Every structure is written in structure tokens, then in C-alpha cells.
Tab-separated table of C-alpha atoms in Angstrom:
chain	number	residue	atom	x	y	z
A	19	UNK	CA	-10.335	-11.852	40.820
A	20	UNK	CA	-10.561	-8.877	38.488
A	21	UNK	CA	-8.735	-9.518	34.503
A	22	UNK	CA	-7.035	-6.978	33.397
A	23	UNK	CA	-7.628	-6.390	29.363
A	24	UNK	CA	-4.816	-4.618	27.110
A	25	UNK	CA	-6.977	-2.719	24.388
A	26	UNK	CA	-5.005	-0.992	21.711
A	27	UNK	CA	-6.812	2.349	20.709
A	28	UNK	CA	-6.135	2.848	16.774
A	29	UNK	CA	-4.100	6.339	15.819
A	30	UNK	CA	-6.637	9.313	15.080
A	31	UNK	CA	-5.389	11.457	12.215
A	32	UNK	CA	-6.121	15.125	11.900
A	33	UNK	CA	-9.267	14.168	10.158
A	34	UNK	CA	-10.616	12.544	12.919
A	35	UNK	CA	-10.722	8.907	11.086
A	36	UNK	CA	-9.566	5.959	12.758
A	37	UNK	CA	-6.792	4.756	10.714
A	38	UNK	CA	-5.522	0.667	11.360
A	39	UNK	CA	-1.987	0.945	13.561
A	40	UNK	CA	-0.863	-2.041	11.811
A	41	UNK	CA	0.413	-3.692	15.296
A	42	UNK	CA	1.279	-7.207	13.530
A	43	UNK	CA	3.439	-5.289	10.969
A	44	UNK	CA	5.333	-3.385	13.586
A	45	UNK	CA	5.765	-6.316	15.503
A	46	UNK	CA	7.135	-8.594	12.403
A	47	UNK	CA	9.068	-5.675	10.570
A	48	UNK	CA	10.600	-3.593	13.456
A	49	UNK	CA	8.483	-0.595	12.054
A	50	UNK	CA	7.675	2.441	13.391
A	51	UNK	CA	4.276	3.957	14.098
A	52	UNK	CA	5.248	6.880	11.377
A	53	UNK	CA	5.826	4.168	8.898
A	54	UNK	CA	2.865	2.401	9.829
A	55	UNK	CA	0.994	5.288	9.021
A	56	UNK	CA	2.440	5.963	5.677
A	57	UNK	CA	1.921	2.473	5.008
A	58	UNK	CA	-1.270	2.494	5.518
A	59	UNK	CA	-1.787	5.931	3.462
A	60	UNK	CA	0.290	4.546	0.977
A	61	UNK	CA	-2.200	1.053	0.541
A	62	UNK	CA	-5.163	3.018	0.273
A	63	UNK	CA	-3.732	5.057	-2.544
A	64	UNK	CA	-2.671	2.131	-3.955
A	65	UNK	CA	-5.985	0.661	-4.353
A	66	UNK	CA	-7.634	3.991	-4.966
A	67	UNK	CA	-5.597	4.114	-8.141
A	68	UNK	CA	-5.608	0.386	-9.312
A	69	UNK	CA	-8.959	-0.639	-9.055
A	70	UNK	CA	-10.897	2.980	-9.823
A	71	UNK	CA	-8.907	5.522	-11.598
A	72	UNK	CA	-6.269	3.690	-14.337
A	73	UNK	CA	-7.767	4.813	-16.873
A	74	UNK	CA	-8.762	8.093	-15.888
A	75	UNK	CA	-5.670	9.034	-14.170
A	76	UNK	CA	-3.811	8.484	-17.528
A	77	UNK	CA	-1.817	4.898	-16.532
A	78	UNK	CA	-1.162	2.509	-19.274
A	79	UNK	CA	-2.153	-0.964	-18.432
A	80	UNK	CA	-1.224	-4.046	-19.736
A	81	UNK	CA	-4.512	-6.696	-20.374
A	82	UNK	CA	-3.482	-8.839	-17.354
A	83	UNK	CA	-4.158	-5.163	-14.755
A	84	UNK	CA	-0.459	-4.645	-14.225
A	85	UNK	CA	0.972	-0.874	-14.715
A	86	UNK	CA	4.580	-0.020	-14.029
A	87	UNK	CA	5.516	1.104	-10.820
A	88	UNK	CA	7.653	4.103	-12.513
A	89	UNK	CA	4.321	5.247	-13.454
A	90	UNK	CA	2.973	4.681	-10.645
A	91	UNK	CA	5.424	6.451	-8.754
A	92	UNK	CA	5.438	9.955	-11.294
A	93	UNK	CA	2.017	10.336	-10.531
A	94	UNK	CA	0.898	13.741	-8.200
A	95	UNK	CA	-0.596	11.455	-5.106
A	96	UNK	CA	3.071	9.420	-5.141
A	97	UNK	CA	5.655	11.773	-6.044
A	98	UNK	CA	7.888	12.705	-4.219
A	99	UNK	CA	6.274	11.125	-1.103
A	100	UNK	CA	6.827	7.509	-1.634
A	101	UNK	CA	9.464	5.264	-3.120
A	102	UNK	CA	9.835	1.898	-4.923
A	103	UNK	CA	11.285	0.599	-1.087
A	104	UNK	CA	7.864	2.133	0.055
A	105	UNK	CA	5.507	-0.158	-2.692
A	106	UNK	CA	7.631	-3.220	-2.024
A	107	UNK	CA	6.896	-3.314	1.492
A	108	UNK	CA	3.660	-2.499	1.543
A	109	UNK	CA	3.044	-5.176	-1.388
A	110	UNK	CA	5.330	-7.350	1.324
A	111	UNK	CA	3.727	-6.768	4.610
A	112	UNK	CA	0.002	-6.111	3.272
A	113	UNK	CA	-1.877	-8.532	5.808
A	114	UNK	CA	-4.808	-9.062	3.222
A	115	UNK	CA	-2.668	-9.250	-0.035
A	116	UNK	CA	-3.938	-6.627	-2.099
A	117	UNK	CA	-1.380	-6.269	-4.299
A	118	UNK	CA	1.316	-8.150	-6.492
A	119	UNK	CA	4.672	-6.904	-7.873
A	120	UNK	CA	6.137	-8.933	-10.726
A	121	UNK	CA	9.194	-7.907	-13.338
A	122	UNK	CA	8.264	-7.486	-16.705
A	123	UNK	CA	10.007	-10.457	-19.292
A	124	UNK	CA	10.695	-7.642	-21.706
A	125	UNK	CA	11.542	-4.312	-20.229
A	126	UNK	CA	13.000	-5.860	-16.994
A	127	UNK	CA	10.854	-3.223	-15.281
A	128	UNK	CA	8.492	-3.789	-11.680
A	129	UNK	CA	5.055	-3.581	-12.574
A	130	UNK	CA	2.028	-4.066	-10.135
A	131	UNK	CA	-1.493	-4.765	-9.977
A	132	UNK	CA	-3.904	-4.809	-7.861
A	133	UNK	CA	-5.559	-8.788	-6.580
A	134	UNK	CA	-8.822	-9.818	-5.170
A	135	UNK	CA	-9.342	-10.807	-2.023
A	136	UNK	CA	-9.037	-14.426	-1.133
């Protein structure tokens, strides 16, 4: 008796990287491999900007890490390309719970931060 074995080969973009297809997200969310992707894109980014470049990229944070996600959002790698729907699932479906989203008491604004790893 031979087994047969499924093996899922992960999406190649143009650069040639393997990028994660994010198979348990599709499967939970309905989601399709394009949003997968800019999930994914949009994650990296994320962290990119949170835990390395604040400060240099001009973000005001408050002492706890959070920024606001309106300033997140009117910065040149987000613009235009992703939405507050986009951060909200990604903070939502993020397998390894990078990120959190709270409302600030004050301004009644959505800020984020970045978390560590459990």
C-alpha cells in the first residue's frame, strides 16, 4: 500500500520569496488567496513600522507603544493600499498575535501596537 501525501506549495511572489498562504485563515475567514497575500504584506509592514521605524518614520507614540491607526494609515507604505477593515483583520486573524487594537478613553480613536510573542 502506497500513502498518498497532500503538500501545499507556498505562493512565490515576483521576487522569488516564499511568502506563508495563510491556509488556516482562508479556511476560518472564507478568504481569498489575493487577500491572503495582502494580509500577509500588510503584517509585515505592520511590524516593520511598529517595532523598527516609529520614531524615525515620524509616528507619535504614546508611552504604553500604541500609535493611532489614522496615522498609521496616512503613511506612504499604507496609503491608499490598505484600510482600517484591512488592520482589523489582520490584528483579528494574525495566527501568532502580533498586534493589538484598543480605543483610546479620550479621543475615542483605534490605536495599535505592536505585542511580543507568547
Amino acid at each position: 500500500k502506497t500513502t498518498a501525501r497532500i503538500v501545499q506549495k507556498p505562493y512565490v511572489n515576483q521576487e522569488n520569496q516564499a511568502v506563508n498562504f495563510h491556509a488556516t485563515i482562508q479556511r476560518q475567514r472564507d478568504v481569498s488567496a489575493k487577500q491572503c497575500l495582502k494580509l500577509t504584506q500588510l503584517s509585515k509592514a505592520l511590524s516593520w513600522l511598529l517595532r523598527h521605524a516609529v520614531t524615525q518614520e515620524g509616528i507619535q507614540y504614546q508611552y504604553d507603544g500604541y500609535v493611532f491607526v489614522e496615522d498609521v494609515l496616512r503613511h506612504p507604505t499604507f496609503s491608499n493600499k490598505y484600510t482600517i477593515q484591512d488592520i482589523r483583520q489582520c490584528v483579528e486573524t494574525n495566527e501568532k498575535q502580533r498586534f493589538v487594537l484598543k480605543t483610546d478613553q479620550r479621543t475615542g480613536k483605534e490605536m495599535i501596537r505592536a505585542q511580543q510573542r507568547q
